[in-house]
N, CA and C of each residue as an Amber inpcrd file, in Angstrom:
protein
   546
 124.9290000 145.2980000  76.8890000 125.6550000 144.5590000  77.7640000
 126.8660000 145.3360000  78.3970000 127.4300000 146.4030000  77.3830000
 128.4080000 147.2670000  78.1750000 127.9660000 148.1230000  79.1650000
 126.7690000 148.5130000  78.9910000 126.3520000 149.4930000  79.7590000
 125.7600000 148.8190000  81.1510000 125.5280000 147.3490000  81.2400000
 125.0610000 146.8100000  82.3970000 126.5930000 146.3480000  83.0550000
 127.6670000 146.0420000  82.3470000 129.4090000 145.8790000  82.8900000
 129.6840000 147.0140000  83.4440000 129.6270000 148.2170000  83.1190000
 129.7350000 149.6180000  83.4110000 129.0470000 149.9230000  84.8950000
 127.7560000 149.5700000  84.7420000 126.8380000 149.8010000  85.8360000
 127.7590000 149.0900000  87.3000000 128.0410000 147.7580000  86.7640000
 128.5860000 146.7530000  87.8180000 129.8290000 147.2980000  88.4850000
 130.7640000 147.7160000  87.4830000 131.9290000 148.0790000  87.9850000
 131.8690000 149.2880000  88.7880000 131.4900000 150.0930000  88.1280000
 131.3640000 151.7520000  88.9390000 130.5590000 151.3520000  90.0280000
 129.5360000 150.5730000  90.3180000 128.6440000 150.7690000  91.4500000
 129.6000000 150.1030000  92.7520000 130.3670000 148.7650000  91.9810000
 131.4820000 148.5350000  92.9020000 132.4250000 149.2570000  93.3250000
 132.7760000 150.2180000  92.8640000 133.7430000 151.5390000  93.4030000
 133.0810000 152.1040000  94.2510000 131.8340000 152.6490000  93.6520000
 131.2810000 153.5500000  94.6460000 131.0990000 152.9880000  96.0680000
 130.2890000 151.6790000  96.0130000 130.1880000 150.9580000  97.1580000
 131.5260000 151.0460000  97.9620000 132.7140000 150.6110000  97.3450000
 133.9470000 150.9100000  97.7840000 134.1780000 152.1500000  98.6870000
 134.1810000 153.0160000  97.7780000 134.6080000 154.5600000  98.6380000
 133.5500000 154.9850000  99.4400000 132.4670000 154.4800000  99.1970000
 131.3720000 154.8170000 100.4860000 131.0950000 153.9140000 101.7120000
 131.9790000 153.0460000 101.6970000 131.6660000 151.7360000 102.6040000
 131.6840000 152.2820000 103.9520000 132.0930000 153.4750000 104.4070000
 132.2010000 153.8470000 105.8030000 130.8110000 154.8670000 105.9390000
 130.2790000 155.4380000 104.8840000 129.0410000 156.2810000 105.0940000
 127.9020000 155.4960000 105.0040000 128.0720000 154.3950000 104.4710000
 127.0020000 153.2660000 104.2970000 126.6630000 152.4580000 105.6820000
 127.7410000 152.4490000 106.4170000 127.4680000 151.9950000 107.6280000
 126.5150000 153.1800000 108.6770000 126.4710000 154.1100000 108.1960000
 126.0630000 155.4480000 109.0510000 124.9650000 155.8840000 108.5280000
 123.7130000 155.6070000 108.4330000 122.5790000 156.7290000 107.6460000
 122.4860000 157.9970000 108.1290000 123.0350000 158.2570000 109.2490000
 123.1830000 159.9720000 109.7770000 124.2760000 160.6080000 109.2800000
 124.9930000 160.3280000 108.2130000 125.7530000 161.1860000 107.7460000
 125.2210000 161.5250000 106.1310000 125.9480000 162.5400000 105.7870000
 125.6610000 163.1190000 104.3040000 126.2400000 162.0720000 103.6180000
 127.1490000 161.3120000 103.5600000 127.6900000 160.2780000 102.6840000
 126.9410000 159.2480000 102.2860000 125.9480000 158.9930000 103.3310000
 125.0350000 158.0060000 103.1910000 124.0380000 157.9370000 101.6310000
 123.4490000 159.2520000 102.0580000 122.5640000 159.7540000 101.0160000
 123.3130000 160.1630000  99.6750000 124.4630000 160.6930000 100.1680000
 125.2970000 161.0620000  98.4580000 125.5750000 159.4890000  97.7690000
 125.7120000 158.3760000  98.5090000 125.8650000 157.0570000  97.6350000
 124.8450000 157.1470000  96.6710000 123.4050000 157.2940000  97.3970000
 122.3370000 157.0720000  96.1120000 122.3320000 158.0750000  95.2220000
 122.6380000 159.3410000  95.3990000 122.7890000 160.2770000  94.2790000
 123.6770000 159.8180000  93.3360000 124.8920000 159.3620000  93.7090000
 125.8510000 158.8310000  92.9030000 125.4090000 157.9030000  91.8390000
 124.7940000 156.8050000  92.6020000 124.2900000 155.6560000  91.8470000
 123.0660000 156.1950000  91.1410000 121.9520000 156.9100000  91.4350000
 120.9020000 157.3510000  90.4160000 121.5740000 158.0940000  89.2440000
 122.4190000 158.7830000  89.5580000 123.1430000 159.5810000  88.0840000
 123.8080000 158.8400000  87.3490000 124.5740000 157.3690000  87.8280000
 125.1820000 156.6680000  87.0440000 124.0980000 155.8220000  86.0770000
 122.7640000 155.7400000  86.8500000 121.8210000 154.6280000  86.0390000
 121.3550000 155.6900000  85.0840000 120.9990000 157.1550000  85.4120000
 120.5470000 157.8850000  84.4980000 121.4410000 158.3370000  83.2120000
 123.0270000 158.1390000  83.3220000 123.6600000 158.7550000  82.5100000
 123.7870000 157.2030000  81.6510000 123.8010000 156.3500000  82.2050000
 123.9610000 154.8400000  81.3850000 122.7200000 154.6730000  80.4890000
 121.2320000 154.8330000  81.0430000 120.1030000 154.8060000  80.5840000
 119.8990000 155.6260000  79.1600000 120.3520000 156.8890000  79.5520000
 120.2270000 158.0360000  78.6020000 121.4030000 158.1220000  77.4350000
 122.5830000 157.3040000  77.7890000 123.7560000 157.8010000  76.8700000
 123.5250000 157.6500000  75.5530000 122.8560000 156.7380000  74.8600000
 122.3510000 156.4920000  73.6010000 121.6260000 157.6650000  73.0480000
 121.3520000 158.6870000  73.7480000 120.6380000 159.7360000  73.3230000
 121.2910000 161.0840000  73.2660000 122.7390000 161.2250000  73.7530000
 123.3860000 162.2030000  74.2280000 123.6820000 162.9400000  72.8440000
 123.9500000 162.3430000  72.0220000 124.5810000 162.9750000  70.8100000
 123.6350000 162.7250000  69.3560000 122.3140000 162.3770000  69.6850000
 121.1450000 162.5040000  68.9580000 120.6740000 163.8470000  68.9810000
 120.7000000 164.3670000  67.6260000 120.0140000 165.8280000  67.7420000
 120.5480000 166.6490000  68.6140000 121.9590000 166.9020000  68.5970000
 122.5700000 167.7260000  69.8820000 122.2210000 169.0660000  69.8590000
 121.4420000 169.8030000  68.8180000 121.3090000 171.1290000  68.9320000
 119.8350000 171.2670000  68.9860000 118.7920000 170.1800000  69.2510000
 117.4970000 170.5140000  69.6510000 117.4160000 171.1580000  71.3270000
 116.3190000 171.8720000  71.1650000 116.3180000 172.6450000  72.5660000
 116.4890000 172.1800000  73.7010000 115.8160000 170.9080000  73.9480000
 116.4350000 170.1850000  75.5750000 117.5560000 169.7710000  75.3000000
 118.1810000 169.5110000  74.3000000 119.4720000 168.9430000  74.4720000
 120.5000000 170.3360000  74.7360000 120.1460000 171.5650000  73.8200000
 120.9660000 172.6490000  74.3670000 120.7540000 173.1920000  76.0700000
 119.6370000 172.8180000  76.6690000 119.4380000 173.0330000  78.1410000
 120.1270000 172.0960000  78.6790000 120.2420000 171.0430000  78.1070000
 120.9670000 169.8680000  78.9140000 122.4350000 170.1520000  78.7770000
 122.9960000 170.6250000  77.7880000 124.4000000 171.0670000  77.4770000
 124.8970000 172.0980000  78.3560000 123.9000000 172.9450000  78.3920000
 124.0420000 174.0300000  79.4480000 124.1570000 173.7640000  81.0180000
 123.3840000 172.7440000  81.3490000 123.3550000 172.4070000  82.7430000
 124.5910000 171.3090000  82.6780000 124.9190000 170.5460000  81.8680000
 126.5510000 169.7240000  82.0770000 127.5330000 170.8040000  82.1420000
 127.1350000 171.9450000  81.4050000 128.4270000 172.7620000  81.4020000
 128.5190000 173.4470000  82.9920000 127.3830000 173.7840000  83.3560000
 127.4010000 174.4010000  84.8930000 127.8370000 173.5450000  85.8330000
 127.4930000 172.3110000  85.5150000 128.1100000 171.1350000  86.6330000
 129.5250000 171.0780000  86.8350000 129.9960000 170.9630000  85.4640000
 131.5860000 171.1100000  85.4520000 132.2490000 172.4430000  86.2310000
 131.4770000 173.5160000  85.7190000 132.2350000 174.8870000  86.6360000
 131.7830000 174.6960000  87.9890000 130.9270000 174.5300000  88.2300000
 130.5920000 174.4550000  89.6440000 131.5390000 173.7010000  90.8780000
 131.5070000 172.3830000  90.0150000 132.4500000 171.2510000  90.6510000
 133.8490000 171.9240000  90.7380000 134.5750000 172.3950000  89.5820000
 135.8870000 172.9080000  89.6600000 135.8030000 174.0820000  90.5370000
 135.1990000 174.8380000  90.5200000 135.2450000 176.0940000  91.2580000
 135.0080000 175.8670000  92.7250000 134.1750000 175.0630000  93.3250000
 134.2490000 174.7290000  94.5310000 135.3860000 173.9750000  94.9020000
 136.0030000 172.9160000  94.4940000 136.9740000 172.2130000  94.8110000
 138.2750000 173.0930000  95.0250000 138.3790000 174.3190000  93.8420000
 139.3910000 175.1240000  94.1200000 139.2420000 176.1310000  95.3100000
 137.9770000 176.5240000  95.7430000 138.1180000 177.2770000  96.7470000
 138.1990000 176.4300000  98.0790000 137.7170000 175.2590000  98.1100000
 137.9340000 174.3160000  99.3260000 139.1520000 174.2620000  99.6070000
 140.0310000 173.8600000  98.3320000 141.5030000 173.9130000  98.5660000
 142.5740000 174.8540000  99.2100000 142.0010000 176.1530000  98.4810000
 142.4040000 177.2430000  98.6920000 142.3280000 177.9330000 100.2720000
 140.9880000 177.8120000 100.5720000 140.2270000 178.4050000 101.6980000
 140.1800000 177.5060000 102.8180000 139.8760000 176.3370000 102.6340000
 138.9550000 175.5390000 103.5350000 140.0400000 175.2270000 104.5810000
 141.6910000 174.8150000 104.5460000 142.1160000 174.2400000 105.3070000
 141.9660000 172.7100000 105.3920000 142.4520000 172.1630000 106.1930000
 142.4410000 170.6680000 106.0920000 142.6520000 170.1030000 107.7410000
 141.8110000 169.0680000 108.0260000 142.2350000 168.5580000 109.3470000
 141.2260000 167.4640000 109.7020000 142.0500000 166.0150000 109.7850000
 141.3200000 164.8370000 110.1860000 140.3950000 165.1910000 111.1270000
 139.0180000 164.7080000 110.5790000 137.8480000 164.9410000 112.2630000
 137.6710000 163.2450000 112.4050000 138.1050000 163.1910000 113.7570000
 138.0470000 162.0310000 114.2850000 136.2570000 161.4910000 114.3520000
 135.4660000 162.4090000 114.5120000 134.3010000 162.5730000 114.8090000
 133.5840000 162.2070000 113.5530000 134.0310000 162.2190000 112.3820000
 133.4140000 162.1620000 110.9720000 134.4310000 161.2080000 110.3730000
 134.4890000 159.8970000 110.4990000 135.5030000 159.2790000 109.5780000
 134.8640000 158.7690000 108.3260000 133.4590000 159.1270000 108.3290000
 133.0850000 158.6950000 106.8490000 133.4920000 159.7300000 105.6610000
 133.8090000 161.0890000 105.9920000 134.1000000 162.1250000 105.2890000
 135.1800000 161.6530000 104.4290000 135.0710000 162.1820000 103.2680000
 136.4410000 162.3110000 102.4180000 137.3190000 163.0980000 102.9070000
 138.4360000 163.0760000 102.5390000 139.4750000 164.2110000 103.0770000
 139.4120000 165.5980000 102.6330000 139.0290000 165.8380000 101.4210000
 138.7300000 167.3260000 100.8040000 137.3890000 168.0920000 101.8210000
 136.5350000 167.0180000 102.4340000 135.2810000 167.3710000 103.2230000
 135.8580000 168.0590000 104.3780000 136.8470000 167.5550000 104.8410000
 137.4200000 168.1270000 106.4080000 138.0140000 169.2240000 106.6180000
 137.2370000 170.3900000 106.1250000 137.7960000 171.7290000 106.1650000
 137.8180000 172.2690000 107.4940000 138.5060000 173.0980000 107.8860000
 138.5470000 173.8260000 109.2430000 137.8420000 175.0710000 109.2310000
 137.8620000 175.5800000 107.8900000 137.0800000 176.9130000 107.9160000
 135.8330000 177.1700000 107.0550000 134.8540000 177.7680000 107.4620000
 133.8660000 177.6950000 106.7730000 134.2190000 178.6770000 105.2810000
 134.0840000 178.2170000 104.2440000 134.7410000 178.8150000 103.1780000
 133.5020000 179.9160000 102.8590000 133.4590000 181.2390000 102.4480000
 132.8220000 182.1640000 102.0950000 133.2010000 183.0040000 100.9770000
 134.2460000 182.6070000 100.1040000 134.3460000 183.4050000  99.0710000
 134.1170000 182.4920000  97.6530000 134.4650000 183.0820000  96.4500000
 134.2260000 182.5940000  95.3520000 132.4800000 182.0500000  95.2190000
 132.3730000 180.8870000  94.7120000 130.8230000 180.3900000  94.3290000
 130.5080000 180.3790000  96.0090000 131.1960000 180.0720000  96.8930000
 130.7900000 179.7200000  98.3130000 130.2860000 181.2440000  98.9110000
 130.5770000 182.1060000  98.3450000 129.7230000 183.3940000  98.5480000
 128.2710000 183.4860000  98.6140000 127.8910000 182.7780000  97.4690000
 126.4430000 182.6110000  97.1890000 125.4560000 181.4390000  97.6070000
 126.3990000 180.3580000  97.5180000 125.5790000 179.2460000  97.5370000
 126.7810000 178.1690000  98.6170000 125.8690000 177.5460000  99.5580000
 126.1880000 176.7530000 100.6420000 126.5710000 175.1530000 100.0910000
 126.1160000 174.7630000  98.9060000 126.4740000 173.5820000  98.4260000
 126.9120000 173.6340000  96.7620000 127.7920000 174.0630000  96.3460000
 127.9520000 174.1130000  95.0910000 128.4840000 172.5460000  94.5720000
 128.8920000 171.8720000  95.4520000 129.0450000 170.2900000  94.7230000
 127.6900000 169.6270000  94.9180000 126.7770000 169.9550000  95.5690000
 125.6260000 169.3260000  95.3780000 124.6520000 169.9800000  94.0540000
 124.9650000 171.0040000  94.0930000 124.3570000 171.8090000  92.8840000
 125.1680000 171.2290000  91.7480000 126.3100000 170.9840000  91.8840000
 127.0350000 170.3150000  90.5380000 126.2110000 169.0690000  90.0080000
 125.8810000 168.1480000  91.3160000 125.0440000 167.0050000  91.1780000
 123.8260000 167.0830000  90.4960000 123.2820000 168.1260000  91.0830000
 122.0610000 168.3880000  90.5760000 121.9190000 168.8830000  89.0320000
 122.7480000 169.6920000  88.6720000 122.6660000 170.0590000  87.2100000
 123.1640000 168.7270000  86.4850000 124.2930000 167.8260000  86.7240000
 124.4520000 166.9910000  86.2860000 123.4650000 165.9990000  85.9060000
 122.4660000 165.4370000  87.2380000 121.4450000 165.0020000  87.2470000
 120.2160000 165.4440000  86.1280000 119.9840000 166.6920000  86.3950000
 118.8850000 167.1850000  85.2650000 119.5760000 167.2000000  83.7710000
 120.4340000 167.8280000  83.9300000 121.1300000 167.7760000  82.1870000
 121.5720000 166.4490000  81.8230000 121.4930000 165.2710000  82.4550000
 121.3870000 164.1800000  81.8470000 120.0570000 163.6880000  81.5580000
 118.8230000 164.1550000  82.5060000 117.6390000 163.6240000  82.1830000
 117.1240000 164.3200000  81.0300000 117.7080000 165.5190000  80.8320000
 116.8920000 166.3080000  79.5910000 117.6130000 165.7620000  78.0590000
 118.5140000 164.8340000  78.1700000 118.8420000 164.0330000  77.0260000
 117.7620000 163.2490000  76.3080000 116.9770000 162.5910000  77.1970000
 115.9630000 162.0030000  76.7650000 114.8410000 161.6960000  77.8730000
 113.9360000 162.1420000  77.4010000 112.9160000 162.2330000  78.9110000
 111.8530000 161.0270000  78.5160000 111.5650000 160.2720000  79.7390000
 110.7370000 159.2890000  79.8020000 110.1740000 159.2470000  81.6240000
 108.9310000 158.4890000  81.4900000 108.4700000 158.0120000  82.6690000
 109.3560000 158.0460000  83.6960000 110.3690000 156.9380000  83.3530000
 111.1870000 156.1620000  84.2830000 112.5860000 157.0970000  84.7050000
 112.8930000 157.9620000  83.6250000 113.7390000 158.6420000  83.8810000
 113.2580000 159.9510000  84.7510000 112.0860000 160.4410000  84.5910000
 111.4410000 161.4750000  85.5590000 111.6220000 161.1120000  86.8680000
 111.0670000 159.6840000  86.8480000 111.1500000 159.3200000  88.4860000
 112.4450000 159.3230000  89.1360000 113.4500000 158.7740000  88.0000000
 114.5550000 158.9010000  88.7490000 115.7020000 160.1660000  89.0010000
 115.2240000 161.2750000  87.9780000 115.4770000 162.2370000  88.2900000
 115.0870000 163.1490000  89.8730000 113.8140000 162.7430000  89.7760000
 113.1770000 163.3220000  91.1030000 113.8050000 162.6200000  92.1400000
 114.0520000 161.2760000  92.1470000 114.7880000 160.3730000  93.0800000
 116.0550000 161.0900000  93.4580000 116.8220000 161.6030000  92.6650000
 118.2530000 161.8620000  92.7090000 118.1400000 163.3060000  93.2530000
 117.3010000 164.1230000  93.0480000 117.0450000 165.4380000  93.5840000
 116.5970000 165.4210000  95.0490000 115.8200000 164.2290000  95.6480000
 115.3570000 164.1870000  96.8220000 116.6470000 163.7390000  97.4010000
 117.4640000 162.7790000  96.9930000 118.6400000 162.3040000  97.8470000
 119.7270000 163.5780000  97.9210000 119.8130000 164.5670000  96.8440000
 120.6910000 165.6810000  97.1080000 120.1480000 166.4050000  98.3490000
 119.2250000 166.9340000  98.3220000 118.1700000 167.5920000  99.3660000
 118.7570000 166.6920000 100.6010000 118.2590000 165.6850000 100.8120000
 118.5670000 165.0510000 102.0030000 120.0770000 165.0360000 102.6070000
 120.9490000 164.8680000 101.6210000 122.5140000 164.7730000 101.7360000
 122.9080000 166.4890000 102.2280000 122.2460000 167.3190000 101.5640000
 122.5650000 168.8380000 101.9430000 121.9030000 168.9170000 103.3980000
 120.7080000 168.9010000 103.7140000 120.3450000 168.9460000 105.1940000
 121.1440000 168.1920000 106.3140000 121.4270000 167.1810000 106.0120000
 122.4020000 166.2510000 107.1420000 123.5640000 166.8370000 107.0610000
 124.3410000 167.1940000 106.0670000 125.3520000 167.8830000 105.7970000
 125.3100000 169.3120000 106.6340000 124.3010000 170.2230000 106.6900000
 124.0980000 171.3530000 107.2280000 123.9750000 170.9680000 108.4410000
 123.4620000 170.1550000 109.1160000 123.3370000 169.7060000 110.3780000
 124.7430000 169.5450000 110.8990000 125.4010000 168.6470000 110.1210000
 126.8600000 168.6390000 110.7530000 127.7320000 169.5620000 110.7460000
 127.8600000 170.4980000 109.6070000 128.3130000 171.6540000 109.6970000
 127.9880000 172.5730000 111.0160000 126.6140000 172.7640000 111.2780000
 126.4900000 173.4390000 112.6520000 126.8390000 172.9450000 113.7610000
 126.9960000 171.7590000 113.7840000 127.5560000 171.2650000 114.9790000
 129.0720000 171.2470000 115.3960000 129.7830000 171.2000000 113.8150000
 131.2430000 171.5180000 113.8020000 131.6500000 173.0210000 114.0610000
 130.8410000 173.9720000 113.0890000 131.3520000 175.3070000 113.1050000
 130.4370000 176.3270000 113.8290000 129.2270000 175.5840000 114.3130000
 128.8080000 176.3380000 115.3290000 127.8300000 177.6900000 114.9560000
 127.9300000 178.4240000 115.3550000 127.0460000 179.9870000 115.0270000
 127.5800000 180.3740000 113.8030000 129.0430000 180.5840000 113.5710000
 129.5040000 181.0310000 112.2810000 128.9360000 180.1290000 111.1290000
 128.4660000 178.9510000 111.0280000 127.6970000 178.2430000 109.7510000
 126.6340000 178.5540000 109.9260000 126.0440000 178.6010000 111.0660000
 124.3540000 179.1160000 111.1430000 124.1320000 180.4900000 110.7650000
 125.0850000 181.7570000 110.7930000 125.1120000 182.8050000 110.5510000
 125.3930000 182.9380000 108.7950000 126.4030000 181.9000000 108.1130000
 126.6890000 181.5950000 106.7280000 125.2730000 181.1180000 106.1020000
 124.4970000 180.2680000 106.7770000 123.0900000 179.7590000 106.1670000
 122.3780000 180.9960000 106.0520000 122.1160000 181.7860000 106.8120000
 121.1430000 182.8480000 106.6180000 121.6450000 183.8440000 105.4930000
 122.8310000 183.9670000 105.0850000 123.4640000 185.0350000 104.1470000
 123.4370000 184.0980000 102.5500000 123.1770000 182.8440000 102.6160000
 123.4480000 182.3130000 101.1560000 122.1820000 181.1440000 100.9820000
 122.2160000 180.9190000 100.0220000 121.2790000 179.9390000  99.2890000
 121.9710000 178.6970000  99.1070000 120.7220000 177.8950000  98.9450000
 121.3710000 176.4320000  99.3070000 122.0800000 175.7770000  98.2100000
 121.4600000 175.8690000  96.8050000 122.0920000 175.2000000  95.6080000
 122.4890000 176.5540000  94.5180000 121.2530000 177.3020000  94.5690000
 121.3320000 178.1100000  93.2260000 120.9100000 179.7300000  93.6540000
 122.0250000 180.6390000  93.5890000 121.8760000 181.8240000  93.7450000
 120.5970000 182.4900000  93.3360000 119.8470000 183.1290000  94.2450000
 118.7110000 184.0380000  94.0790000 117.4510000 183.0170000  94.1700000
 117.5490000 181.7980000  94.4940000 116.4480000 180.7900000  94.6150000
 116.5790000 180.0890000  95.9370000 115.3990000 179.8200000  96.3960000
 115.5030000 179.1440000  98.0310000 116.1580000 177.9210000  97.7470000
């Protein structure tokens, strides 16, 4: 019952903060909402198994992915704040303020990957999934992965429109989520 209550409360919060993006399926935030919802469901479904046999091989993989998730999000936010600059974008009212950078950030983690925040969500989703693998959670993590890919592709389109050739060149030099992987 507590998990259902948490799902409802957190979902209402996610609906509130994503309300502008949900009105426009052509923006990355629309797809990101479904990633957040999917991860919420996956975490709540698998929560009872998080600390059951924490040193089992799949749990060790899970803990590694969860730690990567934290590292990626912290480093990406730090780099955006330090090097991205900020300006309100009238053409992108759906964006969160931290997304409205005025420079293509190409240092730190962004030197290797274009979407460390989405990579963080990918690691969070798969790390949560490895806590307890079932057919429904397999479908859910694949659904999450698909929405992450969709959000990243839409965001890349937005970035090419905003930054132009600079971002297109950046795309050629970096990977999407994980260094050394397509």
